[in-house]
Tab-separated table of C-alpha atoms in Angstrom:
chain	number	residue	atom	x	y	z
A	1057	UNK	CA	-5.638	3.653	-22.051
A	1058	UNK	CA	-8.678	1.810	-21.845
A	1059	UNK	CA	-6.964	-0.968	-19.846
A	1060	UNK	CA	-5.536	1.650	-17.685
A	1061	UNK	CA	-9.031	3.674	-16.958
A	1062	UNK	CA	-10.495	-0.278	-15.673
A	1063	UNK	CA	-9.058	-0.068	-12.219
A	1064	UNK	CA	-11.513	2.949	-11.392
A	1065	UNK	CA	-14.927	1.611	-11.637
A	1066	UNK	CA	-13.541	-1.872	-10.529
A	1067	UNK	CA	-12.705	0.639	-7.188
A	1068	UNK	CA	-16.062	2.435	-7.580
A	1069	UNK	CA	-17.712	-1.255	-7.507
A	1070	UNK	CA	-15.443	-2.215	-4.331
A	1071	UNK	CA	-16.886	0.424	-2.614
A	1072	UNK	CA	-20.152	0.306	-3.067
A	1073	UNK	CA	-20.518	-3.784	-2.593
A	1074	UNK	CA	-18.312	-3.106	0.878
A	1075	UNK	CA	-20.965	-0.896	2.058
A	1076	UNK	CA	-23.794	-3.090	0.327
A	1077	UNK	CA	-22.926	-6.269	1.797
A	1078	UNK	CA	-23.857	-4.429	4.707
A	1079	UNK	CA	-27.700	-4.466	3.802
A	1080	UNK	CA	-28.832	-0.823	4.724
A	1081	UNK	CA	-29.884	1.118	1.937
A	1082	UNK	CA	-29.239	4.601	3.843
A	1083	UNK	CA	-26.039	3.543	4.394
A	1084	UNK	CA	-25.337	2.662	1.184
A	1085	UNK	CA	-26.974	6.132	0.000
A	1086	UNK	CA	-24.693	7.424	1.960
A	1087	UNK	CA	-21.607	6.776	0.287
A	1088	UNK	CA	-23.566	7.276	-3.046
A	1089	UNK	CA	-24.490	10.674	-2.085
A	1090	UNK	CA	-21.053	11.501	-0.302
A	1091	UNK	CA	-19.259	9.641	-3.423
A	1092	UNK	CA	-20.783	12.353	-5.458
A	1093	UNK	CA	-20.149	15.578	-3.102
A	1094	UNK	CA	-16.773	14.257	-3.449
A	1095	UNK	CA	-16.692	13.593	-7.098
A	1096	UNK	CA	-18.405	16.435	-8.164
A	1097	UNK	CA	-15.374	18.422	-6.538
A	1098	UNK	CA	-12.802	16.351	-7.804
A	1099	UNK	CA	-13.890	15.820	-11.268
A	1100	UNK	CA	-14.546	19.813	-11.274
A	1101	UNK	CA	-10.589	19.897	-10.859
A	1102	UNK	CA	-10.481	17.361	-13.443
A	1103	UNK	CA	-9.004	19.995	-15.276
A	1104	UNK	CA	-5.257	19.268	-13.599
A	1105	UNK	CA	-5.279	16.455	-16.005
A	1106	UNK	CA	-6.875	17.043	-18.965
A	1107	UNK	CA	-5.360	20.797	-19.560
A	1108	UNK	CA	-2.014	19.082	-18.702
A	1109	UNK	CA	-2.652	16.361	-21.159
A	1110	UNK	CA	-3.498	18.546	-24.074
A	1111	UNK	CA	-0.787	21.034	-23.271
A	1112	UNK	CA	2.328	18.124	-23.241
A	1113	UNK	CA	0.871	16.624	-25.860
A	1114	UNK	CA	1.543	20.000	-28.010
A	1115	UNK	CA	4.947	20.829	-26.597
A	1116	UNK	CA	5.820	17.373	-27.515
A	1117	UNK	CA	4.442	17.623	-31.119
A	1118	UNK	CA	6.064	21.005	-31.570
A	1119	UNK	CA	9.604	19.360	-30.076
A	1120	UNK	CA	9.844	21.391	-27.130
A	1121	UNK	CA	11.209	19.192	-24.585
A	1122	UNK	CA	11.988	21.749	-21.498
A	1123	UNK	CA	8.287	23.373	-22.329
A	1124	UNK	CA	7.049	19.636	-21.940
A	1125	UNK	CA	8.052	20.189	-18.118
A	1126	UNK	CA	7.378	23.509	-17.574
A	1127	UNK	CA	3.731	22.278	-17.927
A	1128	UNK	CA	4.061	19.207	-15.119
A	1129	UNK	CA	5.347	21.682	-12.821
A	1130	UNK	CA	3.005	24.574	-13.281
A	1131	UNK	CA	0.372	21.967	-13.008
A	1132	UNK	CA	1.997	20.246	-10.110
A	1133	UNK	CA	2.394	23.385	-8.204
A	1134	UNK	CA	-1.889	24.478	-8.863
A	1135	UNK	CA	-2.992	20.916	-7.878
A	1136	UNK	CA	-0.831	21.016	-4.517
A	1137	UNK	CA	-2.307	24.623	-3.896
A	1138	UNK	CA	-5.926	23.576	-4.973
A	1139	UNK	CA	-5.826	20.366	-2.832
A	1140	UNK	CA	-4.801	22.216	0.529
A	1141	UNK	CA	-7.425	24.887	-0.195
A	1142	UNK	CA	-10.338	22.294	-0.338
A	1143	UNK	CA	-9.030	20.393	2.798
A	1144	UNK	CA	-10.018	24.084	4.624
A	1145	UNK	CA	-13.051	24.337	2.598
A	1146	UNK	CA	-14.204	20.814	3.793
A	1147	UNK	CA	-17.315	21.769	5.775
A	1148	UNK	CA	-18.768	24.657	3.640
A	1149	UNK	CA	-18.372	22.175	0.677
A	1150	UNK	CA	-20.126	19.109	2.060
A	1151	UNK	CA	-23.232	21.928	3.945
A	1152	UNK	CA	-23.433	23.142	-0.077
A	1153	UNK	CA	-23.758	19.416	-1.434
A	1154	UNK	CA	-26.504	18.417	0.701
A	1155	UNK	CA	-28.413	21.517	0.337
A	1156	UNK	CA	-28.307	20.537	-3.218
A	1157	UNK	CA	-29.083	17.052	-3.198
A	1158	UNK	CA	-31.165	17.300	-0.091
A	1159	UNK	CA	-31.079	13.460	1.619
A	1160	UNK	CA	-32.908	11.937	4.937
A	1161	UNK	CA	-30.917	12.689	8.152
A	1162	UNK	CA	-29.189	9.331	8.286
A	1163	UNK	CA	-27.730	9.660	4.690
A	1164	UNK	CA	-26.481	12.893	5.127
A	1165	UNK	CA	-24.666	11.562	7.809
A	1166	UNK	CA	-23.238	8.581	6.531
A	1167	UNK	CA	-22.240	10.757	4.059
A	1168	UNK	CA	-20.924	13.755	5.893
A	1169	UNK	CA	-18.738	11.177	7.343
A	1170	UNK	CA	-17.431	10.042	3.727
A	1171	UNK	CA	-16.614	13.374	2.591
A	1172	UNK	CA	-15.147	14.664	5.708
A	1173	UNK	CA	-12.467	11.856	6.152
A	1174	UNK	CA	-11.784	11.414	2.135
A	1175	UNK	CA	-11.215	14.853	1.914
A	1176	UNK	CA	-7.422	14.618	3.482
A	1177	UNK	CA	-6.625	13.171	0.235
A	1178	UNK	CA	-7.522	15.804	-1.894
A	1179	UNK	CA	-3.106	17.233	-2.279
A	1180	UNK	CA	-2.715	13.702	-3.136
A	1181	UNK	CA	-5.433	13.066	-5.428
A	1182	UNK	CA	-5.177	16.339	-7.387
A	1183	UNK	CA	-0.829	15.682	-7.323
A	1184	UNK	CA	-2.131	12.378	-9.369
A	1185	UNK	CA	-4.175	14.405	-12.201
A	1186	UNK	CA	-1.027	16.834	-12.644
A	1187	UNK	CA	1.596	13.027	-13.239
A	1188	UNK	CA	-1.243	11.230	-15.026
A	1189	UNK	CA	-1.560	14.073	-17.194
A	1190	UNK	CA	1.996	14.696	-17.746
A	1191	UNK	CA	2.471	11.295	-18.158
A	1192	UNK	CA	-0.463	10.841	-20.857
A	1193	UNK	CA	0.271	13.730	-22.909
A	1194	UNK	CA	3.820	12.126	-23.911
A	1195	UNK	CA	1.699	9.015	-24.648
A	1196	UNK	CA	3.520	6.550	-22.103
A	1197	UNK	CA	0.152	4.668	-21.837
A	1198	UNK	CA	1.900	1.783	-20.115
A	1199	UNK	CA	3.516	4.064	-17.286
A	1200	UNK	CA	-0.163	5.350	-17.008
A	1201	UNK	CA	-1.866	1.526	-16.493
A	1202	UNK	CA	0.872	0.684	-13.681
A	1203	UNK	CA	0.140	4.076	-11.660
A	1204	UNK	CA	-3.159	3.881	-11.689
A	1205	UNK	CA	-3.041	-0.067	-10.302
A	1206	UNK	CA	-0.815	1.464	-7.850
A	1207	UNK	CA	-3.577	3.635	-7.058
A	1208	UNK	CA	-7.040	1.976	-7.375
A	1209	UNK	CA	-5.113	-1.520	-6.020
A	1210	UNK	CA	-4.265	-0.420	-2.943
A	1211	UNK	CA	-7.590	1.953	-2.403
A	1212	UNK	CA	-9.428	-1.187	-3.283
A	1213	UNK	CA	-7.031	-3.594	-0.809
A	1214	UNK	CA	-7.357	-1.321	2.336
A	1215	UNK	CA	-11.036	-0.480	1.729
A	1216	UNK	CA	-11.864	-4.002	2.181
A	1217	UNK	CA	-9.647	-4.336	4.965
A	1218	UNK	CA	-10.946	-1.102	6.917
A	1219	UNK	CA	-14.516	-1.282	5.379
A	1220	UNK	CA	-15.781	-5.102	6.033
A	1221	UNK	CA	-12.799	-7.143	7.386
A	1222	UNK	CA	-12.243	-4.934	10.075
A	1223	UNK	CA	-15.861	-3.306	10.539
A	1224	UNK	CA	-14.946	0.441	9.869
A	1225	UNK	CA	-17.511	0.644	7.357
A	1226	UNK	CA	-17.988	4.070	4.916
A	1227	UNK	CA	-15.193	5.484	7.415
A	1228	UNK	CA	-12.276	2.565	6.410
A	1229	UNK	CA	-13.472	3.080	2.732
A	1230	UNK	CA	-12.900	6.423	2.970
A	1231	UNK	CA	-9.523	5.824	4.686
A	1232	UNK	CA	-8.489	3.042	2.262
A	1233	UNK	CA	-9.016	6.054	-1.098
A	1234	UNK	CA	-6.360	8.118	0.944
A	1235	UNK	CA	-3.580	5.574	1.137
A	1236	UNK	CA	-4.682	4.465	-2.288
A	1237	UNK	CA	-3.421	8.246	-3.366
A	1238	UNK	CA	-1.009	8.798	-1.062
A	1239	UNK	CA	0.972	5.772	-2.716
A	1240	UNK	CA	0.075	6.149	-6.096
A	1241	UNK	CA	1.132	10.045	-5.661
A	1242	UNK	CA	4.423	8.716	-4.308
A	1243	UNK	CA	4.637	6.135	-7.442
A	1244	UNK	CA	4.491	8.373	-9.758
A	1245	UNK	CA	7.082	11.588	-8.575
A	1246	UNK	CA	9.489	9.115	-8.139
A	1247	UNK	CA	9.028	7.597	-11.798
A	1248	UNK	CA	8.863	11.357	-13.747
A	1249	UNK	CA	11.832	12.504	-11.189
A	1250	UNK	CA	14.292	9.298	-13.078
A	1251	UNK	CA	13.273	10.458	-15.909
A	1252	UNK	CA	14.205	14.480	-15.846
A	1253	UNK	CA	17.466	15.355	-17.004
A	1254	UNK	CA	19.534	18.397	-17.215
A	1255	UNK	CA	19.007	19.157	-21.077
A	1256	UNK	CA	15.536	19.156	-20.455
A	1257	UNK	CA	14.435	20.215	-16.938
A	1258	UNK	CA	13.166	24.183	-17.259
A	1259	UNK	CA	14.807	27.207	-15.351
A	1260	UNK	CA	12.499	28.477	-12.521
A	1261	UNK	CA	11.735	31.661	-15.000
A	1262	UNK	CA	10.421	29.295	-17.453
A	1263	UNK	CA	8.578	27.226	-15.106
A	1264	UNK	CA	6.801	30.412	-13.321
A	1265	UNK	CA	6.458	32.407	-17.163
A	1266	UNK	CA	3.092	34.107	-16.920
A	1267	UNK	CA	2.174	33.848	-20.573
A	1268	UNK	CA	2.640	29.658	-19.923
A	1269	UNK	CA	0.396	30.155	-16.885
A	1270	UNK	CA	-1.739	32.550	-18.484
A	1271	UNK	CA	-2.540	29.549	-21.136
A	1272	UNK	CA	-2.884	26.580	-18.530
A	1273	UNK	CA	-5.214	28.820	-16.583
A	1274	UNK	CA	-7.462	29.440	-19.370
A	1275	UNK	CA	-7.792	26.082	-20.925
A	1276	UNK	CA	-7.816	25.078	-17.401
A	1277	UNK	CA	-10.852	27.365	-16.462
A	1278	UNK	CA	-12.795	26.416	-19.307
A	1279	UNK	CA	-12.479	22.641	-18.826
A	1280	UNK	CA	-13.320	23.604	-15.368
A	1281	UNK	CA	-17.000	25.094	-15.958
A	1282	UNK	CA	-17.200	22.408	-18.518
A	1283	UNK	CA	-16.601	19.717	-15.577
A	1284	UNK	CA	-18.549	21.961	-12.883
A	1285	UNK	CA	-21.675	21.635	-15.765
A	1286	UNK	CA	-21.240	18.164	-16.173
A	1287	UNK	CA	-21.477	17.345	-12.586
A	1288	UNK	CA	-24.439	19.996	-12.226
A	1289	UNK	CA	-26.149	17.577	-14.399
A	1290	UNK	CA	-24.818	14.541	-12.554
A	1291	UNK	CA	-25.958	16.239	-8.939
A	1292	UNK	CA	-29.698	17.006	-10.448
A	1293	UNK	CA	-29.966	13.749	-11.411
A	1294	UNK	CA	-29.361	12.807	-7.987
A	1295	UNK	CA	-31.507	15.290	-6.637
A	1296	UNK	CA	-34.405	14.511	-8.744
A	1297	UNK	CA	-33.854	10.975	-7.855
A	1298	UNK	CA	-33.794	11.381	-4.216
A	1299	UNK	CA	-37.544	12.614	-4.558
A	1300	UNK	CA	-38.336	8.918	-5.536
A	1301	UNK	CA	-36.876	7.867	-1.765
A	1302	UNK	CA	-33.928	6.225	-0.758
A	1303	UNK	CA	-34.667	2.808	-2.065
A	1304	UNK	CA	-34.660	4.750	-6.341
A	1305	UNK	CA	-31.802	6.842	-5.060
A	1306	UNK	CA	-29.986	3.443	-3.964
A	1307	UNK	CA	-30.904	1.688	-7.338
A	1308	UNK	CA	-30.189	4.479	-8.971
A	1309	UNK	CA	-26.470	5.160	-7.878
A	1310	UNK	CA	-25.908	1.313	-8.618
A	1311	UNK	CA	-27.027	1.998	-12.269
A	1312	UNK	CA	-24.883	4.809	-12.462
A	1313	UNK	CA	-22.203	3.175	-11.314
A	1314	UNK	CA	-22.374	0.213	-13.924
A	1315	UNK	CA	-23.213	3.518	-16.154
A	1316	UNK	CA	-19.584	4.793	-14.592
A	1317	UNK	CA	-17.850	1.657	-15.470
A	1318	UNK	CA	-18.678	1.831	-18.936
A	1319	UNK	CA	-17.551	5.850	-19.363
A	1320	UNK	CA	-13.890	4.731	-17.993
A	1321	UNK	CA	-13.741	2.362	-20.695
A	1322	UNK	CA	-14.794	4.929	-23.225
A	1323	UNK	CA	-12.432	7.203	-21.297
A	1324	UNK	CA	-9.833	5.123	-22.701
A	1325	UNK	CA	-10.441	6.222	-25.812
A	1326	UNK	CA	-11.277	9.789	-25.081
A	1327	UNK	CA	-7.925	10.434	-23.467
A	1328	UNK	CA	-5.791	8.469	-26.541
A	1329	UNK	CA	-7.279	11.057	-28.394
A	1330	UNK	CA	-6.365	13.932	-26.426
A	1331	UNK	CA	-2.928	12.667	-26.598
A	1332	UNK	CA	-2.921	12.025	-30.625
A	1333	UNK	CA	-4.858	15.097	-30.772
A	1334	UNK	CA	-2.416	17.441	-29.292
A	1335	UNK	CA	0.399	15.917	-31.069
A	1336	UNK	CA	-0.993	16.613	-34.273
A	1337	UNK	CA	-1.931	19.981	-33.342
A	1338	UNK	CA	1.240	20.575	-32.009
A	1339	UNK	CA	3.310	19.729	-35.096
A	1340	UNK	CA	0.482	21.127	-37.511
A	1341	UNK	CA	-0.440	17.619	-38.893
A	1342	UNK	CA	-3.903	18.086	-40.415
A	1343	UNK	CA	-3.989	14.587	-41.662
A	1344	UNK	CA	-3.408	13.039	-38.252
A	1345	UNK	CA	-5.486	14.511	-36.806
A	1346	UNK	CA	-8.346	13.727	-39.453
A	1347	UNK	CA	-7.258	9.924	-38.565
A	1348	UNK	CA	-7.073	10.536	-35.350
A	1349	UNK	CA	-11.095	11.712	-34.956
A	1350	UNK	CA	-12.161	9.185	-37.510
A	1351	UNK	CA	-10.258	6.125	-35.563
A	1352	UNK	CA	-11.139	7.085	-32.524
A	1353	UNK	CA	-14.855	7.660	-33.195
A	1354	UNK	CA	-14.912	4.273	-34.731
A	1355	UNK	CA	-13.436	2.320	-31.994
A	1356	UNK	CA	-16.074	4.549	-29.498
A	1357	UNK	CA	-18.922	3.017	-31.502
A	1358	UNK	CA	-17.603	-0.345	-31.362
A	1359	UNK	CA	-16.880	-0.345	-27.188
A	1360	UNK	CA	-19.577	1.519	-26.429
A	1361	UNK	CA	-21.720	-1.265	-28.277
A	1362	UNK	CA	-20.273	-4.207	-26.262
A	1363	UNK	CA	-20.623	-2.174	-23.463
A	1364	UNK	CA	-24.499	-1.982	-23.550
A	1365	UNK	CA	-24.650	-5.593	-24.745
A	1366	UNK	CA	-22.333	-6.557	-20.914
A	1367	UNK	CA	-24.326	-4.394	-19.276
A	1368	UNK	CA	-27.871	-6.046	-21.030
A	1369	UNK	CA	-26.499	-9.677	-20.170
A	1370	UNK	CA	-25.040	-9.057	-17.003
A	1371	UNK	CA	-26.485	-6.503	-15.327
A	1372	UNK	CA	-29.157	-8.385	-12.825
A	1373	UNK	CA	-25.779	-9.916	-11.583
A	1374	UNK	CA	-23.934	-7.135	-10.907
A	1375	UNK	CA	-26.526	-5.377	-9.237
A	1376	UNK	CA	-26.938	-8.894	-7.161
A	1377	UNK	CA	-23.435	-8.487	-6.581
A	1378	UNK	CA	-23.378	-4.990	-5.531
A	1379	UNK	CA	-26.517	-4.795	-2.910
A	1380	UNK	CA	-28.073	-7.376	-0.722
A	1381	UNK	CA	-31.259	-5.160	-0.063
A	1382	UNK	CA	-34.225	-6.579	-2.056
A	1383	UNK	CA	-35.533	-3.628	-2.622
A	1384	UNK	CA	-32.696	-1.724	-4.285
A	1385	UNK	CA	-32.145	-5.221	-6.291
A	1386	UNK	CA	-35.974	-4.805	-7.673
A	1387	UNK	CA	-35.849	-1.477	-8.470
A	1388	UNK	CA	-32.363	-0.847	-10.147
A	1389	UNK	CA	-33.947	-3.868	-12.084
A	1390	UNK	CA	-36.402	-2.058	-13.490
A	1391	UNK	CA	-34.467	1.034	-14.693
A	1392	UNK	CA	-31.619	-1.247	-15.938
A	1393	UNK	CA	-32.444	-0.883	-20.017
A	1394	UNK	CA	-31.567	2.761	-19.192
A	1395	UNK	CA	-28.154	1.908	-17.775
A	1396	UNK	CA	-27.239	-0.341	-20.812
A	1397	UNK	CA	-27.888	2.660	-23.064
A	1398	UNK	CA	-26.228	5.236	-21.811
A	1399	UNK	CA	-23.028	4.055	-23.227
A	1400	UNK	CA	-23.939	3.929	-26.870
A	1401	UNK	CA	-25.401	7.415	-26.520
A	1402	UNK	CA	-22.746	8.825	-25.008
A	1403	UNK	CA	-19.602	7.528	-27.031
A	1404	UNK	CA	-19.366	10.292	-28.952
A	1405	UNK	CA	-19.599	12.826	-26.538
A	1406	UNK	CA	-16.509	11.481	-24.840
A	1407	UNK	CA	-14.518	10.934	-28.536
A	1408	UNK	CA	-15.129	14.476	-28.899
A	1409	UNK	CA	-14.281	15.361	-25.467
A	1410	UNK	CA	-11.218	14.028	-26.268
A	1411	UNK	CA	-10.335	15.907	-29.777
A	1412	UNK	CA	-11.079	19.135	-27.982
A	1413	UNK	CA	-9.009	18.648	-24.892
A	1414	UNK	CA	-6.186	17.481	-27.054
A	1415	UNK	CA	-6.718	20.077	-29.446
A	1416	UNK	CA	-7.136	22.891	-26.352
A	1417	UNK	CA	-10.355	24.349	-28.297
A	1418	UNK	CA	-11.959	24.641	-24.410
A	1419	UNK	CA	-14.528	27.596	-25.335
A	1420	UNK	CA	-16.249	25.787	-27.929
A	1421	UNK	CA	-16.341	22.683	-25.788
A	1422	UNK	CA	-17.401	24.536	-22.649
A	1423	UNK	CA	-20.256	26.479	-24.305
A	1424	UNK	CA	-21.642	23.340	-26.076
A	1425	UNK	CA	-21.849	22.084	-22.261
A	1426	UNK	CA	-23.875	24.845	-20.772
A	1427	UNK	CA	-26.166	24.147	-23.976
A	1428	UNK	CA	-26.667	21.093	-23.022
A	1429	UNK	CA	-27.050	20.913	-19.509
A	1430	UNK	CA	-29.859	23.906	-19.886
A	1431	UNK	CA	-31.110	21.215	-22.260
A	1432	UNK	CA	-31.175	18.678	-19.641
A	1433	UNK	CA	-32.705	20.603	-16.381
A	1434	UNK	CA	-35.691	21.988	-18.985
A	1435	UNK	CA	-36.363	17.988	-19.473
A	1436	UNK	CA	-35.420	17.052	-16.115
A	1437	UNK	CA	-38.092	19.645	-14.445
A	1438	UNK	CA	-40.626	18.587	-17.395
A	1439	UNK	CA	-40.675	14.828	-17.815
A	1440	UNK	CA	-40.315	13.457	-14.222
A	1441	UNK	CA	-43.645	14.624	-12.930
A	1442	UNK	CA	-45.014	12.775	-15.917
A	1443	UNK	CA	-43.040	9.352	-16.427
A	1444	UNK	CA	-41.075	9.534	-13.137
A	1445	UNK	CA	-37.827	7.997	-12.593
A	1446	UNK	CA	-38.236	6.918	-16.065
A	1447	UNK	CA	-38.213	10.318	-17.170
A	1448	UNK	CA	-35.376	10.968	-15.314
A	1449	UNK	CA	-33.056	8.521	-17.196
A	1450	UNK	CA	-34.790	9.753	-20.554
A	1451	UNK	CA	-33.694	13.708	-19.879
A	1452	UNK	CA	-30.256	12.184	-18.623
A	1453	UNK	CA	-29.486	10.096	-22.134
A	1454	UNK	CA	-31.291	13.463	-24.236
A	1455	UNK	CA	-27.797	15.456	-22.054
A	1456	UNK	CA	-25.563	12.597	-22.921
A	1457	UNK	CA	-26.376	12.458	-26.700
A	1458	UNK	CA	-26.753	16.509	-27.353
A	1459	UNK	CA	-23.062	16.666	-26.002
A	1460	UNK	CA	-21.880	14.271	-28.699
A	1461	UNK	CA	-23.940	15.956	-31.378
A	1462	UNK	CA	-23.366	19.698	-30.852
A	1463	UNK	CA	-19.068	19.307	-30.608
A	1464	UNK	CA	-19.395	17.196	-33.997
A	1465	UNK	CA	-21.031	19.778	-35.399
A	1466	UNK	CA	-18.917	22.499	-34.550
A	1467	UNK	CA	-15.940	20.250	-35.105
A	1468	UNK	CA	-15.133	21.853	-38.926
A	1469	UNK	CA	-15.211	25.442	-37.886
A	1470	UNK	CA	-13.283	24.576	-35.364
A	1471	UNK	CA	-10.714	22.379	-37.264
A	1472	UNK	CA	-10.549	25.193	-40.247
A	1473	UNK	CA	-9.062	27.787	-37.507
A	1474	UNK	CA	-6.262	25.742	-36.521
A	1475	UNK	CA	-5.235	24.375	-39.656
A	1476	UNK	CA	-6.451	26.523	-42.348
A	1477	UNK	CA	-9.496	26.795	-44.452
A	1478	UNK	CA	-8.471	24.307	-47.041
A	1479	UNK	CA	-8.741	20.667	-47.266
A	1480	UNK	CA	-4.287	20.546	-47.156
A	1481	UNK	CA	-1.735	21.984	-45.325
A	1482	UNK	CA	1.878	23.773	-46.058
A	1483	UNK	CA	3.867	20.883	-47.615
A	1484	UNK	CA	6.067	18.997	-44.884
A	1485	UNK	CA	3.448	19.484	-42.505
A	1486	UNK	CA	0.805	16.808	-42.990
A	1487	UNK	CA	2.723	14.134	-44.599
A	1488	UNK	CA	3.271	11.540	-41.785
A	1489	UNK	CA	1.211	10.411	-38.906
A	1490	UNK	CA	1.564	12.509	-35.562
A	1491	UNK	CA	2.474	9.129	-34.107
């Protein structure tokens, strides 16, 4: 999973040192502003895959094969839906994004172009959550690597081509991420559709049952606000940062994105867990799923500390890499320690964002969010008058590390509903590994 989660920042990094190389930093805050408009959207809807992922992941632990893709479809069907509906919201979405991050003129339109152009991939994009989810929750990890190469290769292939070999700039970026899902979309209905057989495939009745929908709705809405706070936090970070000028804003996306590269690597984890998660929830496998937090916590810790030592070593040369502007190079210089910390306190807010999506507790997860996020804008407001962008990155890791903390705590209350008060289960149920 990890391996498979690498494409994305590598494509994250493509864009941003296509639009560096070009030496304007309002430019380049352009795409970091319009990257997160569009992000903030996308990973709201982030939901398509991770409700889907926990959901399979039961139906396959409880051995129900046709109710296994019942839940691609019903998934399928909201992410074409959802995609079509933000391709008409397009304008009243970006006009709501830069009233909230509130950019110079020439940013806003660099990135008003981004958004408006990218946005024509949203049915694709959101088609590609509903497969990778489907495709996660029966734990075909392999499948999962090659579609998202399919994807992130060919978004990172064109975007050179249209972005600096052929001068397009943020608008051949933007037009490289739609053929990049367009394919990868294409990739992957053509894999699950070899796959379906007539045993298995569901009747229409099945597919459309309310009291299935009725469940992927709610998990789905929860994950939702969960996502929506997440990115609230992400977007005042932003916004606080853009108060600094463009040249912190600039240094500051390039942090986050080295910050970004290290998540998808402790995504990998996160989302192995959702799968072992489910299964063990599914077949009512208290033991697994014991093992499955503990190993997955463990291996967490041990990424997220090579992570932070990378991003310690490396870091000046990456953000060399990335920008050509000297002033964006000295300042994301200065903030870097923060950067190469954020993955060690975050790891186990993604482990456990994992064990919760897997496990479909979503109200427990979602309320320790909006804890945390009030948490964050109280610290935001209060320490960057005082320490500046330093005290930005301080109230960001504070958000990062309460996430972790508060779902651990809540983790035995939670785990003693689902599998019983006591320390076993019914016999036959716990005996053998979900795997």
């Amino acid at each position: 999973m990890t391996l498979a989660f690498l494409t994305t920042p590598l494509l994250g990094m493509t864009d941003i040192a296509v639009i560096g190389r070009i030496g304007d930093a309002e430019t380049l805050g352009g795409l970091v502003v319009g990257a997160l408009v569009f992000d903030f959207v996308f990973a709201v809807c982030n939901f398509l895959r991770a409700g889907t992922t926990g959901l399979t992941a039961q139906a396959l632990g409880a051995r129900r094969p046709r109710e296994v893709e019942a839940v691609f479809f019903r998934a399928a069907i909201l992410s074409l839906a959802i995609g079509l509906g933000l391709i008409v919201a397009e304008p009243l979405l970006m006009h709501l994004g830069l009233l909230a991050i509130a950019p110079g003129p020439n940013v806003a339109e660099a990135a008003s172009t981004y958004v408006f152009v990218r946005m024509f991939s949203a049915p694709f994009a959101l088609t590609n959550y509903a497969i990778l989810g489907s495709v996660l929750g029966r734990g075909r990890s392999g499948l999962a690597l090659v579609l998202q190469i399919v994807v992130n290769g060919t978004n990172i292939a064109l975007s050179i081509l249209f972005g600096l070999v052929l001068g397009w700039g943020i608008t051949g970026v933007a037009l490289g991420t739609i053929c990049g899902e367009a394919a990868g979309c294409l990739a992957g209905l053509v894999v699950l559709a070899r796959g379906f057989s007539a045993g298995r495939l569901p009747r229409l009745e099945e597919v459309f049952d309310w009291g299935g929908f009725r469940q992927m709705l709610g998990v789905n809405r929860d994950i939702m606000i969960r996502s929506f706070c997440l990115l609230a936090g992400f977007t005042l970070f932003t916004r606080l940062g853009a108060g600094f000028g463009p040249v912190t804003l600039a240094a500051n996306g390039l942090l986050m994105t080295i910050f970004m590269t290290g998540s998808y690597f402790l995504d990998g984890v996160a989302t192995a867990s959702e799968q072992l998660a489910g299964v063990a929830v599914g077949a009512r496998r208290r033991l697994a799923f014991d093992r499955t937090v503990s190993l997955t916590s463990l291996w967490g810790g041990f990424i997220a500390a090579a992570l932070a030592a990378i991003i310690l070593i490396g870091g000046e040369a990456l953000i060399d890499f990335l920008t050509t502007d000297p002033d964006v190079r000295a300042a994301a210089r200065i903030f870097l320690p923060w950067a190469a910390a954020t993955p060690i306190v975050g790891a186990l807010a993604f482990v456990m964002d994992g064990i919760y999506i897997g496990a479909t507790w979503s109200r427990a997860m979602r309320d320790m969010m909006i804890l945390s996020l009030l948490v964050f804008v109280a610290l935001g407001y209060a320490l960057t008058p005082v320490f500046g962008n330093h005290g930005l990155w301080l109230a960001l890791e504070v958000f990062l590390g309460l996430r972790g903390a508060s779902l651990l705590a809540v983790l035995p209350r939670q785990r003693g509903r689902t599998f019983g008060p006591g320390p076993g289960a019914p016999a036959g149920t716990h005996s053998t590994p979900a795997t």
